[in-house]
Amino acid sequence: QSGGCCDGSSPMCYQAGEFRVGGQDVLLGKLKVADIQEPIGFWMSASQFEYWKHTHLTVDVVDGRGGGFSLESPEGKRFLIRSRLFTAEEWQILESSPVATGASTH
């Protein structure tokens, strides 16, 4: 979840090896994509994670213009984040779960 160019709010997809994960970046999950063997890590900055940590995020693909540096841009597609608050039960489970960061995964 790296920046709608500048503000950090639009998800962007990079070629393998072209995105440098920072030590404080948070791994939200790994996306399974058809025709790609390895799941793709979905990372968010620590400051964004603090803001969004109470929400379930769904990554969607829709028609439109994506971020200029993102792989989907020339395809006439863009990523869209849909969100909802976690339920009390979901939050209770997640609250006690460890958070994977760039520092803990390398």
PDB file of N, CA and C in Angstrom:
ATOM      1  N   GLN A   1       0.884  -1.147   0.000  1.00  0.00           N
ATOM      2  CA  GLN A   1       0.000   0.000   0.000  1.00  0.00           C
ATOM      3  C   GLN A   1       0.919   1.191   0.000  1.00  0.00           C
ATOM      4  N   SER A   2       1.378   1.524  -1.131  1.00  0.00           N
ATOM      5  CA  SER A   2       2.293   2.635  -1.247  1.00  0.00           C
ATOM      6  C   SER A   2       1.668   3.664  -2.126  1.00  0.00           C
ATOM      7  N   GLY A   3       1.964   4.769  -1.936  1.00  0.00           N
ATOM      8  CA  GLY A   3       1.371   5.880  -2.344  1.00  0.00           C
ATOM      9  C   GLY A   3       0.714   6.413  -3.484  1.00  0.00           C
ATOM     10  N   GLY A   4      -0.526   6.655  -3.632  1.00  0.00           N
ATOM     11  CA  GLY A   4      -1.177   7.242  -4.785  1.00  0.00           C
ATOM     12  C   GLY A   4      -0.250   8.248  -5.386  1.00  0.00           C
ATOM     13  N   CYS A   5       0.828   8.011  -5.626  1.00  0.00           N
ATOM     14  CA  CYS A   5       2.016   8.744  -6.015  1.00  0.00           C
ATOM     15  C   CYS A   5       2.631   9.360  -4.780  1.00  0.00           C
ATOM     16  N   CYS A   6       1.898  10.146  -4.061  1.00  0.00           N
ATOM     17  CA  CYS A   6       2.567  10.940  -3.027  1.00  0.00           C
ATOM     18  C   CYS A   6       2.061  10.718  -1.610  1.00  0.00           C
ATOM     19  N   ASP A   7       0.785  10.453  -1.426  1.00  0.00           N
ATOM     20  CA  ASP A   7       0.259  10.455  -0.061  1.00  0.00           C
ATOM     21  C   ASP A   7       0.207   9.092   0.607  1.00  0.00           C
ATOM     22  N   GLY A   8       0.581   8.040  -0.089  1.00  0.00           N
ATOM     23  CA  GLY A   8       0.631   6.725   0.535  1.00  0.00           C
ATOM     24  C   GLY A   8      -0.702   6.023   0.644  1.00  0.00           C
ATOM     25  N   SER A   9      -1.698   6.419  -0.139  1.00  0.00           N
ATOM     26  CA  SER A   9      -3.021   5.832   0.032  1.00  0.00           C
ATOM     27  C   SER A   9      -3.440   4.865  -1.064  1.00  0.00           C
ATOM     28  N   SER A  10      -2.771   4.826  -2.187  1.00  0.00           N
ATOM     29  CA  SER A  10      -3.152   3.914  -3.271  1.00  0.00           C
ATOM     30  C   SER A  10      -2.210   2.724  -3.319  1.00  0.00           C
ATOM     31  N   PRO A  11      -2.779   1.510  -3.420  1.00  0.00           N
ATOM     32  CA  PRO A  11      -1.909   0.342  -3.533  1.00  0.00           C
ATOM     33  C   PRO A  11      -1.172   0.346  -4.865  1.00  0.00           C
ATOM     34  N   MET A  12       0.071  -0.076  -4.830  1.00  0.00           N
ATOM     35  CA  MET A  12       0.884  -0.117  -6.039  1.00  0.00           C
ATOM     36  C   MET A  12       1.566  -1.474  -6.120  1.00  0.00           C
ATOM     37  N   CYS A  13       1.739  -1.966  -7.342  1.00  0.00           N
ATOM     38  CA  CYS A  13       2.356  -3.271  -7.581  1.00  0.00           C
ATOM     39  C   CYS A  13       3.649  -3.068  -8.358  1.00  0.00           C
ATOM     40  N   TYR A  14       4.722  -3.674  -7.865  1.00  0.00           N
ATOM     41  CA  TYR A  14       6.038  -3.526  -8.485  1.00  0.00           C
ATOM     42  C   TYR A  14       6.565  -4.881  -8.944  1.00  0.00           C
ATOM     43  N   GLN A  15       7.466  -4.864  -9.913  1.00  0.00           N
ATOM     44  CA  GLN A  15       8.170  -6.077 -10.326  1.00  0.00           C
ATOM     45  C   GLN A  15       8.908  -6.642  -9.116  1.00  0.00           C
ATOM     46  N   ALA A  16       9.032  -7.950  -9.072  1.00  0.00           N
ATOM     47  CA  ALA A  16       9.791  -8.584  -7.992  1.00  0.00           C
ATOM     48  C   ALA A  16      11.182  -7.965  -7.925  1.00  0.00           C
ATOM     49  N   GLY A  17      11.587  -7.578  -6.724  1.00  0.00           N
ATOM     50  CA  GLY A  17      12.905  -6.992  -6.522  1.00  0.00           C
ATOM     51  C   GLY A  17      12.972  -5.485  -6.678  1.00  0.00           C
ATOM     52  N   GLU A  18      11.890  -4.838  -7.134  1.00  0.00           N
ATOM     53  CA  GLU A  18      11.916  -3.391  -7.338  1.00  0.00           C
ATOM     54  C   GLU A  18      11.338  -2.598  -6.171  1.00  0.00           C
ATOM     55  N   PHE A  19      10.749  -3.273  -5.196  1.00  0.00           N
ATOM     56  CA  PHE A  19      10.214  -2.586  -4.020  1.00  0.00           C
ATOM     57  C   PHE A  19      11.084  -2.940  -2.830  1.00  0.00           C
ATOM     58  N   ARG A  20      11.601  -1.929  -2.172  1.00  0.00           N
ATOM     59  CA  ARG A  20      12.452  -2.162  -1.002  1.00  0.00           C
ATOM     60  C   ARG A  20      11.600  -2.055   0.253  1.00  0.00           C
ATOM     61  N   VAL A  21      11.495  -3.156   0.961  1.00  0.00           N
ATOM     62  CA  VAL A  21      10.732  -3.186   2.201  1.00  0.00           C
ATOM     63  C   VAL A  21      11.573  -2.569   3.299  1.00  0.00           C
ATOM     64  N   GLY A  22      10.999  -1.601   4.003  1.00  0.00           N
ATOM     65  CA  GLY A  22      11.682  -0.973   5.124  1.00  0.00           C
ATOM     66  C   GLY A  22      11.495  -1.786   6.394  1.00  0.00           C
ATOM     67  N   GLY A  23      12.371  -1.593   7.342  1.00  0.00           N
ATOM     68  CA  GLY A  23      12.318  -2.331   8.596  1.00  0.00           C
ATOM     69  C   GLY A  23      11.038  -2.134   9.374  1.00  0.00           C
ATOM     70  N   GLN A  24      10.383  -0.978   9.203  1.00  0.00           N
ATOM     71  CA  GLN A  24       9.148  -0.688   9.931  1.00  0.00           C
ATOM     72  C   GLN A  24       7.895  -1.025   9.127  1.00  0.00           C
ATOM     73  N   ASP A  25       8.042  -1.354   7.844  1.00  0.00           N
ATOM     74  CA  ASP A  25       6.877  -1.705   7.026  1.00  0.00           C
ATOM     75  C   ASP A  25       6.214  -2.951   7.595  1.00  0.00           C
ATOM     76  N   VAL A  26       4.882  -3.012   7.484  1.00  0.00           N
ATOM     77  CA  VAL A  26       4.095  -4.102   8.052  1.00  0.00           C
ATOM     78  C   VAL A  26       3.562  -4.985   6.922  1.00  0.00           C
ATOM     79  N   LEU A  27       3.751  -6.291   7.060  1.00  0.00           N
ATOM     80  CA  LEU A  27       3.226  -7.252   6.092  1.00  0.00           C
ATOM     81  C   LEU A  27       1.791  -7.578   6.479  1.00  0.00           C
ATOM     82  N   LEU A  28       0.828  -7.127   5.663  1.00  0.00           N
ATOM     83  CA  LEU A  28      -0.582  -7.387   5.960  1.00  0.00           C
ATOM     84  C   LEU A  28      -1.008  -8.786   5.547  1.00  0.00           C
ATOM     85  N   GLY A  29      -0.399  -9.284   4.503  1.00  0.00           N
ATOM     86  CA  GLY A  29      -0.763 -10.605   4.017  1.00  0.00           C
ATOM     87  C   GLY A  29      -0.082 -10.876   2.699  1.00  0.00           C
ATOM     88  N   LYS A  30      -0.413 -12.020   2.128  1.00  0.00           N
ATOM     89  CA  LYS A  30       0.148 -12.394   0.829  1.00  0.00           C
ATOM     90  C   LYS A  30      -1.011 -12.700  -0.104  1.00  0.00           C
ATOM     91  N   LEU A  31      -0.996 -12.043  -1.260  1.00  0.00           N
ATOM     92  CA  LEU A  31      -2.069 -12.189  -2.236  1.00  0.00           C
ATOM     93  C   LEU A  31      -1.761 -13.331  -3.193  1.00  0.00           C
ATOM     94  N   LYS A  32      -2.745 -14.183  -3.415  1.00  0.00           N
ATOM     95  CA  LYS A  32      -2.617 -15.248  -4.405  1.00  0.00           C
ATOM     96  C   LYS A  32      -3.184 -14.713  -5.712  1.00  0.00           C
ATOM     97  N   VAL A  33      -2.374 -14.779  -6.769  1.00  0.00           N
ATOM     98  CA  VAL A  33      -2.757 -14.245  -8.070  1.00  0.00           C
ATOM     99  C   VAL A  33      -2.678 -15.365  -9.100  1.00  0.00           C
ATOM    100  N   ALA A  34      -3.727 -15.488  -9.912  1.00  0.00           N
ATOM    101  CA  ALA A  34      -3.752 -16.522 -10.954  1.00  0.00           C
ATOM    102  C   ALA A  34      -2.529 -16.381 -11.854  1.00  0.00           C
ATOM    103  N   ASP A  35      -1.968 -17.502 -12.245  1.00  0.00           N
ATOM    104  CA  ASP A  35      -0.821 -17.577 -13.158  1.00  0.00           C
ATOM    105  C   ASP A  35       0.498 -17.095 -12.554  1.00  0.00           C
ATOM    106  N   ILE A  36       0.526 -16.821 -11.253  1.00  0.00           N
ATOM    107  CA  ILE A  36       1.768 -16.449 -10.571  1.00  0.00           C
ATOM    108  C   ILE A  36       1.972 -17.456  -9.441  1.00  0.00           C
ATOM    109  N   GLN A  37       3.112 -18.143  -9.464  1.00  0.00           N
ATOM    110  CA  GLN A  37       3.342 -19.219  -8.498  1.00  0.00           C
ATOM    111  C   GLN A  37       3.434 -18.731  -7.060  1.00  0.00           C
ATOM    112  N   GLU A  38       4.258 -17.737  -6.824  1.00  0.00           N
ATOM    113  CA  GLU A  38       4.492 -17.267  -5.458  1.00  0.00           C
ATOM    114  C   GLU A  38       3.470 -16.197  -5.073  1.00  0.00           C
ATOM    115  N   PRO A  39       2.922 -16.272  -3.858  1.00  0.00           N
ATOM    116  CA  PRO A  39       2.048 -15.185  -3.403  1.00  0.00           C
ATOM    117  C   PRO A  39       2.817 -13.863  -3.364  1.00  0.00           C
ATOM    118  N   ILE A  40       2.102 -12.777  -3.517  1.00  0.00           N
ATOM    119  CA  ILE A  40       2.703 -11.440  -3.544  1.00  0.00           C
ATOM    120  C   ILE A  40       2.479 -10.773  -2.191  1.00  0.00           C
ATOM    121  N   GLY A  41       3.560 -10.349  -1.547  1.00  0.00           N
ATOM    122  CA  GLY A  41       3.456  -9.673  -0.262  1.00  0.00           C
ATOM    123  C   GLY A  41       2.749  -8.336  -0.393  1.00  0.00           C
ATOM    124  N   PHE A  42       1.857  -8.050   0.555  1.00  0.00           N
ATOM    125  CA  PHE A  42       1.130  -6.774   0.589  1.00  0.00           C
ATOM    126  C   PHE A  42       1.606  -6.017   1.825  1.00  0.00           C
ATOM    127  N   TRP A  43       2.374  -4.964   1.590  1.00  0.00           N
ATOM    128  CA  TRP A  43       3.033  -4.214   2.654  1.00  0.00           C
ATOM    129  C   TRP A  43       2.396  -2.850   2.843  1.00  0.00           C
ATOM    130  N   MET A  44       2.491  -2.336   4.061  1.00  0.00           N
ATOM    131  CA  MET A  44       1.984  -1.012   4.395  1.00  0.00           C
ATOM    132  C   MET A  44       2.977  -0.359   5.359  1.00  0.00           C
ATOM    133  N   SER A  45       3.118   0.943   5.245  1.00  0.00           N
ATOM    134  CA  SER A  45       4.016   1.641   6.174  1.00  0.00           C
ATOM    135  C   SER A  45       3.464   1.540   7.598  1.00  0.00           C
ATOM    136  N   ALA A  46       4.333   1.657   8.580  1.00  0.00           N
ATOM    137  CA  ALA A  46       3.929   1.562   9.985  1.00  0.00           C
ATOM    138  C   ALA A  46       2.907   2.635  10.344  1.00  0.00           C
ATOM    139  N   SER A  47       3.078   3.849   9.825  1.00  0.00           N
ATOM    140  CA  SER A  47       2.135   4.926  10.154  1.00  0.00           C
ATOM    141  C   SER A  47       0.756   4.653   9.563  1.00  0.00           C
ATOM    142  N   GLN A  48       0.708   4.126   8.344  1.00  0.00           N
ATOM    143  CA  GLN A  48      -0.585   3.766   7.754  1.00  0.00           C
ATOM    144  C   GLN A  48      -1.216   2.603   8.514  1.00  0.00           C
ATOM    145  N   PHE A  49      -0.390   1.643   8.916  1.00  0.00           N
ATOM    146  CA  PHE A  49      -0.908   0.499   9.656  1.00  0.00           C
ATOM    147  C   PHE A  49      -1.575   0.945  10.954  1.00  0.00           C
ATOM    148  N   GLU A  50      -0.984   1.891  11.650  1.00  0.00           N
ATOM    149  CA  GLU A  50      -1.592   2.394  12.888  1.00  0.00           C
ATOM    150  C   GLU A  50      -2.991   2.940  12.624  1.00  0.00           C
ATOM    151  N   TYR A  51      -3.168   3.589  11.494  1.00  0.00           N
ATOM    152  CA  TYR A  51      -4.465   4.161  11.126  1.00  0.00           C
ATOM    153  C   TYR A  51      -5.457   3.074  10.712  1.00  0.00           C
ATOM    154  N   TRP A  52      -4.998   2.066   9.956  1.00  0.00           N
ATOM    155  CA  TRP A  52      -5.876   1.068   9.348  1.00  0.00           C
ATOM    156  C   TRP A  52      -5.973  -0.249  10.115  1.00  0.00           C
ATOM    157  N   LYS A  53      -5.250  -0.417  11.207  1.00  0.00           N
ATOM    158  CA  LYS A  53      -5.150  -1.734  11.840  1.00  0.00           C
ATOM    159  C   LYS A  53      -6.475  -2.293  12.363  1.00  0.00           C
ATOM    160  N   HIS A  54      -7.489  -1.466  12.513  1.00  0.00           N
ATOM    161  CA  HIS A  54      -8.796  -1.935  12.984  1.00  0.00           C
ATOM    162  C   HIS A  54      -9.725  -2.319  11.834  1.00  0.00           C
ATOM    163  N   THR A  55      -9.198  -2.343  10.609  1.00  0.00           N
ATOM    164  CA  THR A  55     -10.058  -2.587   9.446  1.00  0.00           C
ATOM    165  C   THR A  55      -9.622  -3.806   8.639  1.00  0.00           C
ATOM    166  N   HIS A  56     -10.608  -4.464   8.059  1.00  0.00           N
ATOM    167  CA  HIS A  56     -10.379  -5.557   7.113  1.00  0.00           C
ATOM    168  C   HIS A  56     -10.271  -4.896   5.745  1.00  0.00           C
ATOM    169  N   LEU A  57      -9.165  -5.109   5.054  1.00  0.00           N
ATOM    170  CA  LEU A  57      -8.942  -4.492   3.746  1.00  0.00           C
ATOM    171  C   LEU A  57      -9.040  -5.549   2.658  1.00  0.00           C
ATOM    172  N   THR A  58      -9.768  -5.220   1.603  1.00  0.00           N
ATOM    173  CA  THR A  58      -9.888  -6.085   0.434  1.00  0.00           C
ATOM    174  C   THR A  58      -9.289  -5.354  -0.753  1.00  0.00           C
ATOM    175  N   VAL A  59      -8.360  -6.003  -1.448  1.00  0.00           N
ATOM    176  CA  VAL A  59      -7.754  -5.415  -2.642  1.00  0.00           C
ATOM    177  C   VAL A  59      -8.583  -5.861  -3.841  1.00  0.00           C
ATOM    178  N   ASP A  60      -9.064  -4.889  -4.612  1.00  0.00           N
ATOM    179  CA  ASP A  60      -9.868  -5.169  -5.794  1.00  0.00           C
ATOM    180  C   ASP A  60      -9.179  -4.554  -7.006  1.00  0.00           C
ATOM    181  N   VAL A  61      -9.531  -5.022  -8.187  1.00  0.00           N
ATOM    182  CA  VAL A  61      -9.017  -4.461  -9.437  1.00  0.00           C
ATOM    183  C   VAL A  61     -10.215  -3.949 -10.225  1.00  0.00           C
ATOM    184  N   VAL A  62     -10.156  -2.683 -10.643  1.00  0.00           N
ATOM    185  CA  VAL A  62     -11.252  -2.066 -11.388  1.00  0.00           C
ATOM    186  C   VAL A  62     -10.686  -1.336 -12.602  1.00  0.00           C
ATOM    187  N   ASP A  63     -11.558  -0.991 -13.542  1.00  0.00           N
ATOM    188  CA  ASP A  63     -11.139  -0.186 -14.683  1.00  0.00           C
ATOM    189  C   ASP A  63     -10.780   1.217 -14.216  1.00  0.00           C
ATOM    190  N   GLY A  64      -9.785   1.816 -14.833  1.00  0.00           N
ATOM    191  CA  GLY A  64      -9.395   3.181 -14.494  1.00  0.00           C
ATOM    192  C   GLY A  64      -7.895   3.355 -14.571  1.00  0.00           C
ATOM    193  N   ARG A  65      -7.450   4.554 -14.212  1.00  0.00           N
ATOM    194  CA  ARG A  65      -6.020   4.866 -14.233  1.00  0.00           C
ATOM    195  C   ARG A  65      -5.409   4.590 -12.877  1.00  0.00           C
ATOM    196  N   GLY A  66      -4.385   3.753 -12.862  1.00  0.00           N
ATOM    197  CA  GLY A  66      -3.688   3.445 -11.625  1.00  0.00           C
ATOM    198  C   GLY A  66      -2.526   4.386 -11.401  1.00  0.00           C
ATOM    199  N   GLY A  67      -1.745   4.080 -10.372  1.00  0.00           N
ATOM    200  CA  GLY A  67      -0.552   4.866 -10.087  1.00  0.00           C
ATOM    201  C   GLY A  67       0.453   4.743 -11.216  1.00  0.00           C
ATOM    202  N   GLY A  68       1.119   5.814 -11.556  1.00  0.00           N
ATOM    203  CA  GLY A  68       2.036   5.833 -12.687  1.00  0.00           C
ATOM    204  C   GLY A  68       3.185   4.854 -12.594  1.00  0.00           C
ATOM    205  N   PHE A  69       3.589   4.467 -11.387  1.00  0.00           N
ATOM    206  CA  PHE A  69       4.720   3.554 -11.226  1.00  0.00           C
ATOM    207  C   PHE A  69       4.272   2.114 -11.009  1.00  0.00           C
ATOM    208  N   SER A  70       2.978   1.875 -10.975  1.00  0.00           N
ATOM    209  CA  SER A  70       2.444   0.559 -10.674  1.00  0.00           C
ATOM    210  C   SER A  70       2.262  -0.267 -11.948  1.00  0.00           C
ATOM    211  N   LEU A  71       2.484  -1.584 -11.842  1.00  0.00           N
ATOM    212  CA  LEU A  71       2.474  -2.462 -13.014  1.00  0.00           C
ATOM    213  C   LEU A  71       1.157  -2.487 -13.779  1.00  0.00           C
ATOM    214  N   GLU A  72       0.042  -2.263 -13.106  1.00  0.00           N
ATOM    215  CA  GLU A  72      -1.246  -2.352 -13.789  1.00  0.00           C
ATOM    216  C   GLU A  72      -1.584  -1.109 -14.603  1.00  0.00           C
ATOM    217  N   SER A  73      -0.860  -0.044 -14.406  1.00  0.00           N
ATOM    218  CA  SER A  73      -1.170   1.240 -15.037  1.00  0.00           C
ATOM    219  C   SER A  73      -1.366   1.163 -16.552  1.00  0.00           C
ATOM    220  N   PRO A  74      -0.476   0.537 -17.325  1.00  0.00           N
ATOM    221  CA  PRO A  74      -0.668   0.490 -18.781  1.00  0.00           C
ATOM    222  C   PRO A  74      -1.843  -0.390 -19.219  1.00  0.00           C
ATOM    223  N   GLU A  75      -2.398  -1.157 -18.302  1.00  0.00           N
ATOM    224  CA  GLU A  75      -3.482  -2.083 -18.637  1.00  0.00           C
ATOM    225  C   GLU A  75      -4.861  -1.443 -18.555  1.00  0.00           C
ATOM    226  N   GLY A  76      -4.938  -0.165 -18.161  1.00  0.00           N
ATOM    227  CA  GLY A  76      -6.238   0.479 -18.007  1.00  0.00           C
ATOM    228  C   GLY A  76      -6.981   0.000 -16.772  1.00  0.00           C
ATOM    229  N   LYS A  77      -6.232  -0.481 -15.799  1.00  0.00           N
ATOM    230  CA  LYS A  77      -6.795  -0.975 -14.534  1.00  0.00           C
ATOM    231  C   LYS A  77      -6.159  -0.210 -13.384  1.00  0.00           C
ATOM    232  N   ARG A  78      -6.801  -0.307 -12.238  1.00  0.00           N
ATOM    233  CA  ARG A  78      -6.217   0.252 -11.023  1.00  0.00           C
ATOM    234  C   ARG A  78      -6.658  -0.604  -9.848  1.00  0.00           C
ATOM    235  N   PHE A  79      -5.893  -0.526  -8.793  1.00  0.00           N
ATOM    236  CA  PHE A  79      -6.256  -1.234  -7.576  1.00  0.00           C
ATOM    237  C   PHE A  79      -7.163  -0.341  -6.744  1.00  0.00           C
ATOM    238  N   LEU A  80      -8.083  -0.966  -6.053  1.00  0.00           N
ATOM    239  CA  LEU A  80      -9.012  -0.253  -5.187  1.00  0.00           C
ATOM    240  C   LEU A  80      -9.071  -0.998  -3.863  1.00  0.00           C
ATOM    241  N   ILE A  81      -8.991  -0.271  -2.771  1.00  0.00           N
ATOM    242  CA  ILE A  81      -9.096  -0.870  -1.443  1.00  0.00           C
ATOM    243  C   ILE A  81     -10.515  -0.676  -0.932  1.00  0.00           C
ATOM    244  N   ARG A  82     -11.116  -1.765  -0.524  1.00  0.00           N
ATOM    245  CA  ARG A  82     -12.428  -1.714   0.129  1.00  0.00           C
ATOM    246  C   ARG A  82     -12.179  -2.091   1.589  1.00  0.00           C
ATOM    247  N   SER A  83     -12.873  -1.430   2.497  1.00  0.00           N
ATOM    248  CA  SER A  83     -12.592  -1.679   3.912  1.00  0.00           C
ATOM    249  C   SER A  83     -13.869  -1.767   4.738  1.00  0.00           C
ATOM    250  N   ARG A  84     -13.733  -2.447   5.855  1.00  0.00           N
ATOM    251  CA  ARG A  84     -14.777  -2.493   6.879  1.00  0.00           C
ATOM    252  C   ARG A  84     -14.073  -2.662   8.218  1.00  0.00           C
ATOM    253  N   LEU A  85     -14.710  -2.247   9.274  1.00  0.00           N
ATOM    254  CA  LEU A  85     -14.134  -2.447  10.601  1.00  0.00           C
ATOM    255  C   LEU A  85     -14.169  -3.926  10.958  1.00  0.00           C
ATOM    256  N   PHE A  86     -13.144  -4.380  11.666  1.00  0.00           N
ATOM    257  CA  PHE A  86     -13.170  -5.747  12.170  1.00  0.00           C
ATOM    258  C   PHE A  86     -14.291  -5.880  13.192  1.00  0.00           C
ATOM    259  N   THR A  87     -14.869  -7.061  13.278  1.00  0.00           N
ATOM    260  CA  THR A  87     -15.832  -7.332  14.340  1.00  0.00           C
ATOM    261  C   THR A  87     -15.061  -7.435  15.658  1.00  0.00           C
ATOM    262  N   ALA A  88     -15.780  -7.403  16.758  1.00  0.00           N
ATOM    263  CA  ALA A  88     -15.132  -7.534  18.068  1.00  0.00           C
ATOM    264  C   ALA A  88     -14.383  -8.866  18.165  1.00  0.00           C
ATOM    265  N   GLU A  89     -14.979  -9.910  17.615  1.00  0.00           N
ATOM    266  CA  GLU A  89     -14.349 -11.233  17.662  1.00  0.00           C
ATOM    267  C   GLU A  89     -13.064 -11.262  16.824  1.00  0.00           C
ATOM    268  N   GLU A  90     -13.125 -10.692  15.624  1.00  0.00           N
ATOM    269  CA  GLU A  90     -11.933 -10.643  14.771  1.00  0.00           C
ATOM    270  C   GLU A  90     -10.825  -9.837  15.440  1.00  0.00           C
ATOM    271  N   TRP A  91     -11.182  -8.693  15.998  1.00  0.00           N
ATOM    272  CA  TRP A  91     -10.183  -7.830  16.622  1.00  0.00           C
ATOM    273  C   TRP A  91      -9.540  -8.518  17.821  1.00  0.00           C
ATOM    274  N   GLN A  92     -10.321  -9.264  18.584  1.00  0.00           N
ATOM    275  CA  GLN A  92      -9.770  -9.970  19.744  1.00  0.00           C
ATOM    276  C   GLN A  92      -8.687 -10.958  19.309  1.00  0.00           C
ATOM    277  N   ILE A  93      -8.916 -11.656  18.209  1.00  0.00           N
ATOM    278  CA  ILE A  93      -7.919 -12.603  17.689  1.00  0.00           C
ATOM    279  C   ILE A  93      -6.689 -11.851  17.186  1.00  0.00           C
ATOM    280  N   LEU A  94      -6.910 -10.813  16.396  1.00  0.00           N
ATOM    281  CA  LEU A  94      -5.796 -10.082  15.785  1.00  0.00           C
ATOM    282  C   LEU A  94      -4.969  -9.301  16.796  1.00  0.00           C
ATOM    283  N   GLU A  95      -5.633  -8.795  17.816  1.00  0.00           N
ATOM    284  CA  GLU A  95      -4.952  -7.977  18.819  1.00  0.00           C
ATOM    285  C   GLU A  95      -3.820  -8.741  19.508  1.00  0.00           C
ATOM    286  N   SER A  96      -3.994 -10.045  19.634  1.00  0.00           N
ATOM    287  CA  SER A  96      -2.967 -10.848  20.311  1.00  0.00           C
ATOM    288  C   SER A  96      -2.013 -11.535  19.327  1.00  0.00           C
ATOM    289  N   SER A  97      -2.177 -11.263  18.038  1.00  0.00           N
ATOM    290  CA  SER A  97      -1.313 -11.876  17.022  1.00  0.00           C
ATOM    291  C   SER A  97      -0.095 -11.005  16.758  1.00  0.00           C
ATOM    292  N   PRO A  98       1.054 -11.620  16.493  1.00  0.00           N
ATOM    293  CA  PRO A  98       2.243 -10.817  16.182  1.00  0.00           C
ATOM    294  C   PRO A  98       2.091 -10.124  14.824  1.00  0.00           C
ATOM    295  N   VAL A  99       2.723  -8.976  14.692  1.00  0.00           N
ATOM    296  CA  VAL A  99       2.710  -8.210  13.443  1.00  0.00           C
ATOM    297  C   VAL A  99       4.054  -8.421  12.757  1.00  0.00           C
ATOM    298  N   ALA A 100       4.017  -8.893  11.513  1.00  0.00           N
ATOM    299  CA  ALA A 100       5.254  -9.108  10.749  1.00  0.00           C
ATOM    300  C   ALA A 100       5.702  -7.783  10.142  1.00  0.00           C
ATOM    301  N   THR A 101       6.954  -7.435  10.366  1.00  0.00           N
ATOM    302  CA  THR A 101       7.512  -6.206   9.798  1.00  0.00           C
ATOM    303  C   THR A 101       8.684  -6.561   8.885  1.00  0.00           C
ATOM    304  N   GLY A 102       9.137  -5.572   8.148  1.00  0.00           N
ATOM    305  CA  GLY A 102      10.304  -5.782   7.302  1.00  0.00           C
ATOM    306  C   GLY A 102      11.498  -6.255   8.107  1.00  0.00           C
ATOM    307  N   ALA A 103      11.618  -5.765   9.332  1.00  0.00           N
ATOM    308  CA  ALA A 103      12.739  -6.162  10.191  1.00  0.00           C
ATOM    309  C   ALA A 103      12.618  -7.621  10.631  1.00  0.00           C
ATOM    310  N   SER A 104      11.388  -8.100  10.828  1.00  0.00           N
ATOM    311  CA  SER A 104      11.214  -9.468  11.329  1.00  0.00           C
ATOM    312  C   SER A 104      11.156 -10.514  10.222  1.00  0.00           C
ATOM    313  N   THR A 105      11.051 -10.093   8.970  1.00  0.00           N
ATOM    314  CA  THR A 105      10.947 -11.060   7.875  1.00  0.00           C
ATOM    315  C   THR A 105      12.231 -11.199   7.077  1.00  0.00           C
ATOM    316  N   HIS A 106      13.239 -10.408   7.380  1.00  0.00           N
ATOM    317  CA  HIS A 106      14.505 -10.485   6.627  1.00  0.00           C
ATOM    318  C   HIS A 106      15.631 -10.980   7.495  1.00  0.00           C
TER     319      HIS A 106
END
